[in-house]
Amino acid sequence: EIVLTQSPGTLSLSPGQRATLSCRASQTLSSSYLAWYQQKPGQAPRLLIYGASIRATGIPDKFSGSGSGTDFTLTISRLEPEDFAFYYCQQYGYSSITFGQGTRLEIK
Amino acid sequence: VQLVQSGAEVKKPGESLRISCKASGYSSVNYWIGWVRQMPGKGLEWMGRIDRSDSYTTYSPSFQGHVSISLDKSISTAYLQWSSLKASDTAMYYCTRQIDYYYMDIWGKGTAVTVSS
């Protein structure tokens, strides 16, 4: 099983700042199989990025994804209050899908 | 385009349960329905998926043999079923529109399952 490790566990930033979230895989991934989700308390997750860098429908361009191999990054520029939430990366490998443990993005 | 899940359930250990996920607003496109578990205060876990075209299923090794995923194409409804619930099955369960193994682009609002004696 491929394990995804997200860092940091919690990221404390202020509105207007830039957030950089990391997702590291235990084995090399195809970029096609790396996605990012946002989840706010009491809500279902929402797809942000797929294929490592492709924004999902309706996702503003302040969200961007990058990376390849084992290291992937989600960047959120110009944080707004509604961006403070949990973020999860997700991959497919060895016939199964796994998620990272999540990063909590909180207001400083 | 949405996935409508059945309502919250409260069950006792050992009881059986089937929760549902009805898809609406879709054209006949090749996609799957996936199920994701989120235990209280925890992260997301993929459980498995079913192919809408032929009802072929794949399960995560962590859930294989513990749950069953099925589909009634005539009413565009997928199901997640347990034959004997445990307290550790207490969680929120989300159904998703899964695009192959790439990503999950549409999520239901979730069904909360509580298993307690």
PDB file of C-alpha atoms in Angstrom:
ATOM      1  CA  GLU A   1       0.000   0.000   0.000  1.00  0.00           C
ATOM      2  CA  ILE A   2       1.213   3.484  -0.841  1.00  0.00           C
ATOM      3  CA  VAL A   3       1.201   5.764   2.185  1.00  0.00           C
ATOM      4  CA  LEU A   4       0.661   9.500   1.822  1.00  0.00           C
ATOM      5  CA  THR A   5       2.137  11.748   4.506  1.00  0.00           C
ATOM      6  CA  GLN A   6       0.899  15.310   4.665  1.00  0.00           C
ATOM      7  CA  SER A   7       2.748  18.126   6.340  1.00  0.00           C
ATOM      8  CA  PRO A   8       2.408  20.129   8.356  1.00  0.00           C
ATOM      9  CA  GLY A   9      -0.353  18.601  10.449  1.00  0.00           C
ATOM     10  CA  THR A  10      -1.590  22.090  11.289  1.00  0.00           C
ATOM     11  CA  LEU A  11      -0.743  25.300   9.488  1.00  0.00           C
ATOM     12  CA  SER A  12      -1.538  28.614  11.172  1.00  0.00           C
ATOM     13  CA  LEU A  13      -1.652  31.599   8.836  1.00  0.00           C
ATOM     14  CA  SER A  14      -3.398  34.954   8.485  1.00  0.00           C
ATOM     15  CA  PRO A  15      -5.818  36.032   5.750  1.00  0.00           C
ATOM     16  CA  GLY A  16      -3.919  37.364   2.780  1.00  0.00           C
ATOM     17  CA  GLN A  17      -0.958  35.069   3.284  1.00  0.00           C
ATOM     18  CA  ARG A  18       0.091  32.188   1.062  1.00  0.00           C
ATOM     19  CA  ALA A  19      -0.312  28.568   2.189  1.00  0.00           C
ATOM     20  CA  THR A  20       1.899  25.721   1.057  1.00  0.00           C
ATOM     21  CA  LEU A  21       0.741  22.212   1.908  1.00  0.00           C
ATOM     22  CA  SER A  22       2.871  19.146   1.268  1.00  0.00           C
ATOM     23  CA  CYS A  23       1.936  15.562   0.394  1.00  0.00           C
ATOM     24  CA  ARG A  24       4.686  12.983   0.225  1.00  0.00           C
ATOM     25  CA  ALA A  25       4.161   9.440  -1.098  1.00  0.00           C
ATOM     26  CA  SER A  26       5.993   6.352   0.115  1.00  0.00           C
ATOM     27  CA  GLN A  27       6.516   5.303  -3.515  1.00  0.00           C
ATOM     28  CA  THR A  28       6.612   7.063  -6.840  1.00  0.00           C
ATOM     29  CA  LEU A  29       3.151   7.989  -8.115  1.00  0.00           C
ATOM     30  CA  SER A  30       1.786   8.715 -11.505  1.00  0.00           C
ATOM     31  CA  SER A  31       0.782  12.371 -11.391  1.00  0.00           C
ATOM     32  CA  SER A  32      -2.487  11.371 -13.005  1.00  0.00           C
ATOM     33  CA  TYR A  33      -3.528   9.732  -9.763  1.00  0.00           C
ATOM     34  CA  LEU A  34      -2.915  12.573  -7.307  1.00  0.00           C
ATOM     35  CA  ALA A  35      -5.848  14.706  -6.159  1.00  0.00           C
ATOM     36  CA  TRP A  36      -6.526  17.292  -3.446  1.00  0.00           C
ATOM     37  CA  TYR A  37      -9.728  17.899  -1.484  1.00  0.00           C
ATOM     38  CA  GLN A  38     -10.953  20.571   0.895  1.00  0.00           C
ATOM     39  CA  GLN A  39     -13.269  19.747   3.775  1.00  0.00           C
ATOM     40  CA  LYS A  40     -14.961  22.247   6.056  1.00  0.00           C
ATOM     41  CA  PRO A  41     -16.481  21.201   9.397  1.00  0.00           C
ATOM     42  CA  GLY A  42     -19.834  19.502   8.957  1.00  0.00           C
ATOM     43  CA  GLN A  43     -19.504  19.352   5.174  1.00  0.00           C
ATOM     44  CA  ALA A  44     -18.558  16.758   2.609  1.00  0.00           C
ATOM     45  CA  PRO A  45     -15.146  17.070   0.989  1.00  0.00           C
ATOM     46  CA  ARG A  46     -14.836  19.058  -2.229  1.00  0.00           C
ATOM     47  CA  LEU A  47     -12.495  18.222  -5.086  1.00  0.00           C
ATOM     48  CA  LEU A  48      -9.959  20.979  -5.692  1.00  0.00           C
ATOM     49  CA  ILE A  49      -7.221  19.511  -7.876  1.00  0.00           C
ATOM     50  CA  TYR A  50      -6.801  16.323  -9.895  1.00  0.00           C
ATOM     51  CA  GLY A  51      -3.978  15.034 -12.034  1.00  0.00           C
ATOM     52  CA  ALA A  52      -1.678  16.799  -9.541  1.00  0.00           C
ATOM     53  CA  SER A  53      -2.212  20.216 -11.140  1.00  0.00           C
ATOM     54  CA  ILE A  54      -5.602  20.455 -12.860  1.00  0.00           C
ATOM     55  CA  ARG A  55      -8.171  22.589 -11.106  1.00  0.00           C
ATOM     56  CA  ALA A  56     -11.619  21.048 -10.814  1.00  0.00           C
ATOM     57  CA  THR A  57     -14.634  22.817 -12.245  1.00  0.00           C
ATOM     58  CA  GLY A  58     -15.406  26.042 -10.426  1.00  0.00           C
ATOM     59  CA  ILE A  59     -12.220  26.105  -8.353  1.00  0.00           C
ATOM     60  CA  PRO A  60     -10.621  29.578  -8.327  1.00  0.00           C
ATOM     61  CA  ASP A  61      -7.103  30.020  -9.612  1.00  0.00           C
ATOM     62  CA  LYS A  62      -5.791  30.905  -6.161  1.00  0.00           C
ATOM     63  CA  PHE A  63      -5.605  27.120  -5.695  1.00  0.00           C
ATOM     64  CA  SER A  64      -2.761  25.455  -7.543  1.00  0.00           C
ATOM     65  CA  GLY A  65      -1.181  22.023  -7.440  1.00  0.00           C
ATOM     66  CA  SER A  66       2.275  20.902  -8.439  1.00  0.00           C
ATOM     67  CA  GLY A  67       4.763  18.110  -8.032  1.00  0.00           C
ATOM     68  CA  SER A  68       5.696  14.719  -9.355  1.00  0.00           C
ATOM     69  CA  GLY A  69       7.209  11.443  -8.266  1.00  0.00           C
ATOM     70  CA  THR A  70       6.820  11.346  -4.501  1.00  0.00           C
ATOM     71  CA  ASP A  71       6.443  15.030  -3.638  1.00  0.00           C
ATOM     72  CA  PHE A  72       3.330  17.062  -4.306  1.00  0.00           C
ATOM     73  CA  THR A  73       2.243  20.510  -3.179  1.00  0.00           C
ATOM     74  CA  LEU A  74      -1.022  22.396  -2.881  1.00  0.00           C
ATOM     75  CA  THR A  75      -0.597  26.164  -2.817  1.00  0.00           C
ATOM     76  CA  ILE A  76      -3.290  28.621  -1.834  1.00  0.00           C
ATOM     77  CA  SER A  77      -2.436  32.199  -2.580  1.00  0.00           C
ATOM     78  CA  ARG A  78      -4.098  35.139  -0.844  1.00  0.00           C
ATOM     79  CA  LEU A  79      -5.895  33.227   1.909  1.00  0.00           C
ATOM     80  CA  GLU A  80      -9.466  34.254   2.582  1.00  0.00           C
ATOM     81  CA  PRO A  81     -11.533  33.336   5.649  1.00  0.00           C
ATOM     82  CA  GLU A  82     -13.409  30.606   3.746  1.00  0.00           C
ATOM     83  CA  ASP A  83     -10.134  28.820   2.894  1.00  0.00           C
ATOM     84  CA  PHE A  84      -9.469  27.804   6.485  1.00  0.00           C
ATOM     85  CA  ALA A  85     -10.394  24.131   6.497  1.00  0.00           C
ATOM     86  CA  PHE A  86      -8.927  20.634   6.296  1.00  0.00           C
ATOM     87  CA  TYR A  87      -7.086  19.549   3.158  1.00  0.00           C
ATOM     88  CA  TYR A  88      -6.476  15.983   2.040  1.00  0.00           C
ATOM     89  CA  CYS A  89      -4.396  14.524  -0.747  1.00  0.00           C
ATOM     90  CA  GLN A  90      -5.452  11.260  -2.398  1.00  0.00           C
ATOM     91  CA  GLN A  91      -3.691   8.750  -4.626  1.00  0.00           C
ATOM     92  CA  TYR A  92      -4.355   5.534  -6.457  1.00  0.00           C
ATOM     93  CA  GLY A  93      -1.939   2.633  -6.528  1.00  0.00           C
ATOM     94  CA  TYR A  94      -1.893  -1.160  -6.205  1.00  0.00           C
ATOM     95  CA  SER A  95      -5.638  -1.373  -6.903  1.00  0.00           C
ATOM     96  CA  SER A  96      -6.583   0.858  -3.988  1.00  0.00           C
ATOM     97  CA  ILE A  97      -7.101   4.506  -3.188  1.00  0.00           C
ATOM     98  CA  THR A  98      -5.586   6.077  -0.107  1.00  0.00           C
ATOM     99  CA  PHE A  99      -5.771   9.528   1.462  1.00  0.00           C
ATOM    100  CA  GLY A 100      -3.222  11.448   3.428  1.00  0.00           C
ATOM    101  CA  GLN A 101      -4.032  12.112   7.071  1.00  0.00           C
ATOM    102  CA  GLY A 102      -4.886  15.733   6.313  1.00  0.00           C
ATOM    103  CA  THR A 103      -3.589  19.214   7.030  1.00  0.00           C
ATOM    104  CA  ARG A 104      -5.619  21.579   9.143  1.00  0.00           C
ATOM    105  CA  LEU A 105      -5.319  25.148   7.905  1.00  0.00           C
ATOM    106  CA  GLU A 106      -6.291  27.462  10.728  1.00  0.00           C
ATOM    107  CA  ILE A 107      -6.513  31.202  11.187  1.00  0.00           C
ATOM    108  CA  LYS A 108      -3.594  32.640  13.117  1.00  0.00           C
TER     109      LYS A 108
ATOM    110  CA  VAL B   1     -26.021  16.639 -10.907  1.00  0.00           C
ATOM    111  CA  GLN B   2     -26.085  15.302  -7.392  1.00  0.00           C
ATOM    112  CA  LEU B   3     -25.882  12.311  -5.085  1.00  0.00           C
ATOM    113  CA  VAL B   4     -28.642  12.050  -2.497  1.00  0.00           C
ATOM    114  CA  GLN B   5     -27.895   9.843   0.468  1.00  0.00           C
ATOM    115  CA  SER B   6     -30.274   8.201   2.895  1.00  0.00           C
ATOM    116  CA  GLY B   7     -30.750   9.554   6.392  1.00  0.00           C
ATOM    117  CA  ALA B   8     -28.890   8.958   9.612  1.00  0.00           C
ATOM    118  CA  GLU B   9     -29.082   5.530  11.219  1.00  0.00           C
ATOM    119  CA  VAL B  10     -28.786   4.323  14.811  1.00  0.00           C
ATOM    120  CA  LYS B  11     -28.227   0.603  15.161  1.00  0.00           C
ATOM    121  CA  LYS B  12     -27.160  -1.974  17.721  1.00  0.00           C
ATOM    122  CA  PRO B  13     -24.077  -4.191  17.371  1.00  0.00           C
ATOM    123  CA  GLY B  14     -24.830  -7.294  15.348  1.00  0.00           C
ATOM    124  CA  GLU B  15     -27.644  -5.687  13.371  1.00  0.00           C
ATOM    125  CA  SER B  16     -27.612  -5.397   9.605  1.00  0.00           C
ATOM    126  CA  LEU B  17     -27.821  -2.155   7.670  1.00  0.00           C
ATOM    127  CA  ARG B  18     -28.064  -0.903   4.132  1.00  0.00           C
ATOM    128  CA  ILE B  19     -27.606   2.765   3.260  1.00  0.00           C
ATOM    129  CA  SER B  20     -28.298   4.252  -0.133  1.00  0.00           C
ATOM    130  CA  CYS B  21     -27.038   6.822  -2.601  1.00  0.00           C
ATOM    131  CA  LYS B  22     -29.261   7.981  -5.452  1.00  0.00           C
ATOM    132  CA  ALA B  23     -27.694   9.665  -8.462  1.00  0.00           C
ATOM    133  CA  SER B  24     -29.630  12.251 -10.409  1.00  0.00           C
ATOM    134  CA  GLY B  25     -28.955  14.633 -13.230  1.00  0.00           C
ATOM    135  CA  TYR B  26     -26.472  12.341 -14.978  1.00  0.00           C
ATOM    136  CA  SER B  27     -26.271  11.324 -18.563  1.00  0.00           C
ATOM    137  CA  SER B  28     -25.048   7.875 -19.487  1.00  0.00           C
ATOM    138  CA  VAL B  29     -21.376   8.531 -18.854  1.00  0.00           C
ATOM    139  CA  ASN B  30     -18.852   5.993 -17.750  1.00  0.00           C
ATOM    140  CA  TYR B  31     -18.237   6.579 -14.073  1.00  0.00           C
ATOM    141  CA  TRP B  32     -18.249   4.702 -10.823  1.00  0.00           C
ATOM    142  CA  ILE B  33     -19.844   5.214  -7.412  1.00  0.00           C
ATOM    143  CA  GLY B  34     -17.354   5.131  -4.576  1.00  0.00           C
ATOM    144  CA  TRP B  35     -17.824   5.006  -0.824  1.00  0.00           C
ATOM    145  CA  VAL B  36     -15.657   6.831   1.700  1.00  0.00           C
ATOM    146  CA  ARG B  37     -15.668   6.470   5.484  1.00  0.00           C
ATOM    147  CA  GLN B  38     -14.863   9.184   7.959  1.00  0.00           C
ATOM    148  CA  MET B  39     -14.765   8.124  11.576  1.00  0.00           C
ATOM    149  CA  PRO B  40     -15.453  10.812  14.202  1.00  0.00           C
ATOM    150  CA  GLY B  41     -12.660  13.379  14.215  1.00  0.00           C
ATOM    151  CA  LYS B  42     -10.606  11.371  11.729  1.00  0.00           C
ATOM    152  CA  GLY B  43      -9.584  11.483   8.088  1.00  0.00           C
ATOM    153  CA  LEU B  44     -10.967   9.982   4.921  1.00  0.00           C
ATOM    154  CA  GLU B  45     -10.808   6.274   4.032  1.00  0.00           C
ATOM    155  CA  TRP B  46     -11.745   4.863   0.658  1.00  0.00           C
ATOM    156  CA  MET B  47     -13.859   1.740   1.027  1.00  0.00           C
ATOM    157  CA  GLY B  48     -14.531   0.633  -2.503  1.00  0.00           C
ATOM    158  CA  ARG B  49     -16.410   1.364  -5.711  1.00  0.00           C
ATOM    159  CA  ILE B  50     -18.916  -0.036  -8.126  1.00  0.00           C
ATOM    160  CA  ASP B  51     -19.011   0.438 -11.872  1.00  0.00           C
ATOM    161  CA  ARG B  52     -22.341   1.888 -12.937  1.00  0.00           C
ATOM    162  CA  SER B  53     -22.209   0.100 -16.287  1.00  0.00           C
ATOM    163  CA  ASP B  54     -21.662  -3.511 -15.174  1.00  0.00           C
ATOM    164  CA  SER B  55     -21.839  -3.456 -11.337  1.00  0.00           C
ATOM    165  CA  TYR B  56     -18.246  -4.643 -11.080  1.00  0.00           C
ATOM    166  CA  THR B  57     -16.896  -3.901  -7.605  1.00  0.00           C
ATOM    167  CA  THR B  58     -13.479  -3.304  -6.105  1.00  0.00           C
ATOM    168  CA  TYR B  59     -12.818  -2.974  -2.393  1.00  0.00           C
ATOM    169  CA  SER B  60     -10.029  -1.553  -0.304  1.00  0.00           C
ATOM    170  CA  PRO B  61      -8.187  -4.397   1.444  1.00  0.00           C
ATOM    171  CA  SER B  62      -9.195  -2.744   4.729  1.00  0.00           C
ATOM    172  CA  PHE B  63     -12.883  -3.203   3.977  1.00  0.00           C
ATOM    173  CA  GLN B  64     -12.932  -6.345   1.820  1.00  0.00           C
ATOM    174  CA  GLY B  65     -15.275  -8.857   3.418  1.00  0.00           C
ATOM    175  CA  HIS B  66     -16.694  -6.363   5.910  1.00  0.00           C
ATOM    176  CA  VAL B  67     -19.055  -4.454   3.647  1.00  0.00           C
ATOM    177  CA  SER B  68     -20.846  -5.018   0.382  1.00  0.00           C
ATOM    178  CA  ILE B  69     -21.460  -2.483  -2.376  1.00  0.00           C
ATOM    179  CA  SER B  70     -24.304  -2.996  -4.827  1.00  0.00           C
ATOM    180  CA  LEU B  71     -26.289  -1.109  -7.431  1.00  0.00           C
ATOM    181  CA  ASP B  72     -29.860  -0.955  -8.692  1.00  0.00           C
ATOM    182  CA  LYS B  73     -29.459   0.556 -12.136  1.00  0.00           C
ATOM    183  CA  SER B  74     -33.205   0.852 -12.658  1.00  0.00           C
ATOM    184  CA  ILE B  75     -33.405   3.527  -9.973  1.00  0.00           C
ATOM    185  CA  SER B  76     -29.815   4.841 -10.236  1.00  0.00           C
ATOM    186  CA  THR B  77     -29.163   3.928  -6.630  1.00  0.00           C
ATOM    187  CA  ALA B  78     -26.047   2.460  -5.056  1.00  0.00           C
ATOM    188  CA  TYR B  79     -25.960   0.744  -1.697  1.00  0.00           C
ATOM    189  CA  LEU B  80     -23.463   0.078   1.072  1.00  0.00           C
ATOM    190  CA  GLN B  81     -24.394  -2.852   3.263  1.00  0.00           C
ATOM    191  CA  TRP B  82     -23.276  -4.492   6.484  1.00  0.00           C
ATOM    192  CA  SER B  83     -24.482  -7.901   7.665  1.00  0.00           C
ATOM    193  CA  SER B  84     -23.332  -7.481  11.267  1.00  0.00           C
ATOM    194  CA  LEU B  85     -22.454  -4.033  12.544  1.00  0.00           C
ATOM    195  CA  LYS B  86     -19.802  -3.280  15.135  1.00  0.00           C
ATOM    196  CA  ALA B  87     -19.370  -0.241  17.326  1.00  0.00           C
ATOM    197  CA  SER B  88     -16.288   0.584  15.260  1.00  0.00           C
ATOM    198  CA  ASP B  89     -18.534   1.086  12.210  1.00  0.00           C
ATOM    199  CA  THR B  90     -19.748   4.325  13.779  1.00  0.00           C
ATOM    200  CA  ALA B  91     -18.830   6.954  11.204  1.00  0.00           C
ATOM    201  CA  MET B  92     -19.997   9.259   8.456  1.00  0.00           C
ATOM    202  CA  TYR B  93     -20.236   7.508   5.098  1.00  0.00           C
ATOM    203  CA  TYR B  94     -20.008   9.453   1.864  1.00  0.00           C
ATOM    204  CA  CYS B  95     -20.868   8.253  -1.583  1.00  0.00           C
ATOM    205  CA  THR B  96     -18.994   9.838  -4.446  1.00  0.00           C
ATOM    206  CA  ARG B  97     -18.950   9.967  -8.181  1.00  0.00           C
ATOM    207  CA  GLN B  98     -15.610   8.392  -8.876  1.00  0.00           C
ATOM    208  CA  ILE B  99     -13.894   9.024 -12.170  1.00  0.00           C
ATOM    209  CA  ASP B 100     -11.997   5.770 -12.635  1.00  0.00           C
ATOM    210  CA  TYR B 101      -9.320   5.690  -9.956  1.00  0.00           C
ATOM    211  CA  TYR B 102      -8.317   9.260 -10.639  1.00  0.00           C
ATOM    212  CA  TYR B 103     -10.521  11.341  -8.371  1.00  0.00           C
ATOM    213  CA  MET B 104     -13.965  11.831  -6.820  1.00  0.00           C
ATOM    214  CA  ASP B 105     -15.634  14.926  -8.193  1.00  0.00           C
ATOM    215  CA  ILE B 106     -19.120  14.807  -6.700  1.00  0.00           C
ATOM    216  CA  TRP B 107     -19.898  13.919  -3.102  1.00  0.00           C
ATOM    217  CA  GLY B 108     -23.111  13.183  -1.311  1.00  0.00           C
ATOM    218  CA  LYS B 109     -23.801  14.980   1.968  1.00  0.00           C
ATOM    219  CA  GLY B 110     -23.041  11.828   3.926  1.00  0.00           C
ATOM    220  CA  THR B 111     -24.970   9.333   6.025  1.00  0.00           C
ATOM    221  CA  ALA B 112     -24.159   9.224   9.724  1.00  0.00           C
ATOM    222  CA  VAL B 113     -24.185   5.713  11.152  1.00  0.00           C
ATOM    223  CA  THR B 114     -24.100   5.200  14.919  1.00  0.00           C
ATOM    224  CA  VAL B 115     -23.698   1.709  16.319  1.00  0.00           C
ATOM    225  CA  SER B 116     -24.248   1.493  20.044  1.00  0.00           C
ATOM    226  CA  SER B 117     -25.764  -0.911  22.501  1.00  0.00           C
TER     227      SER B 117
END
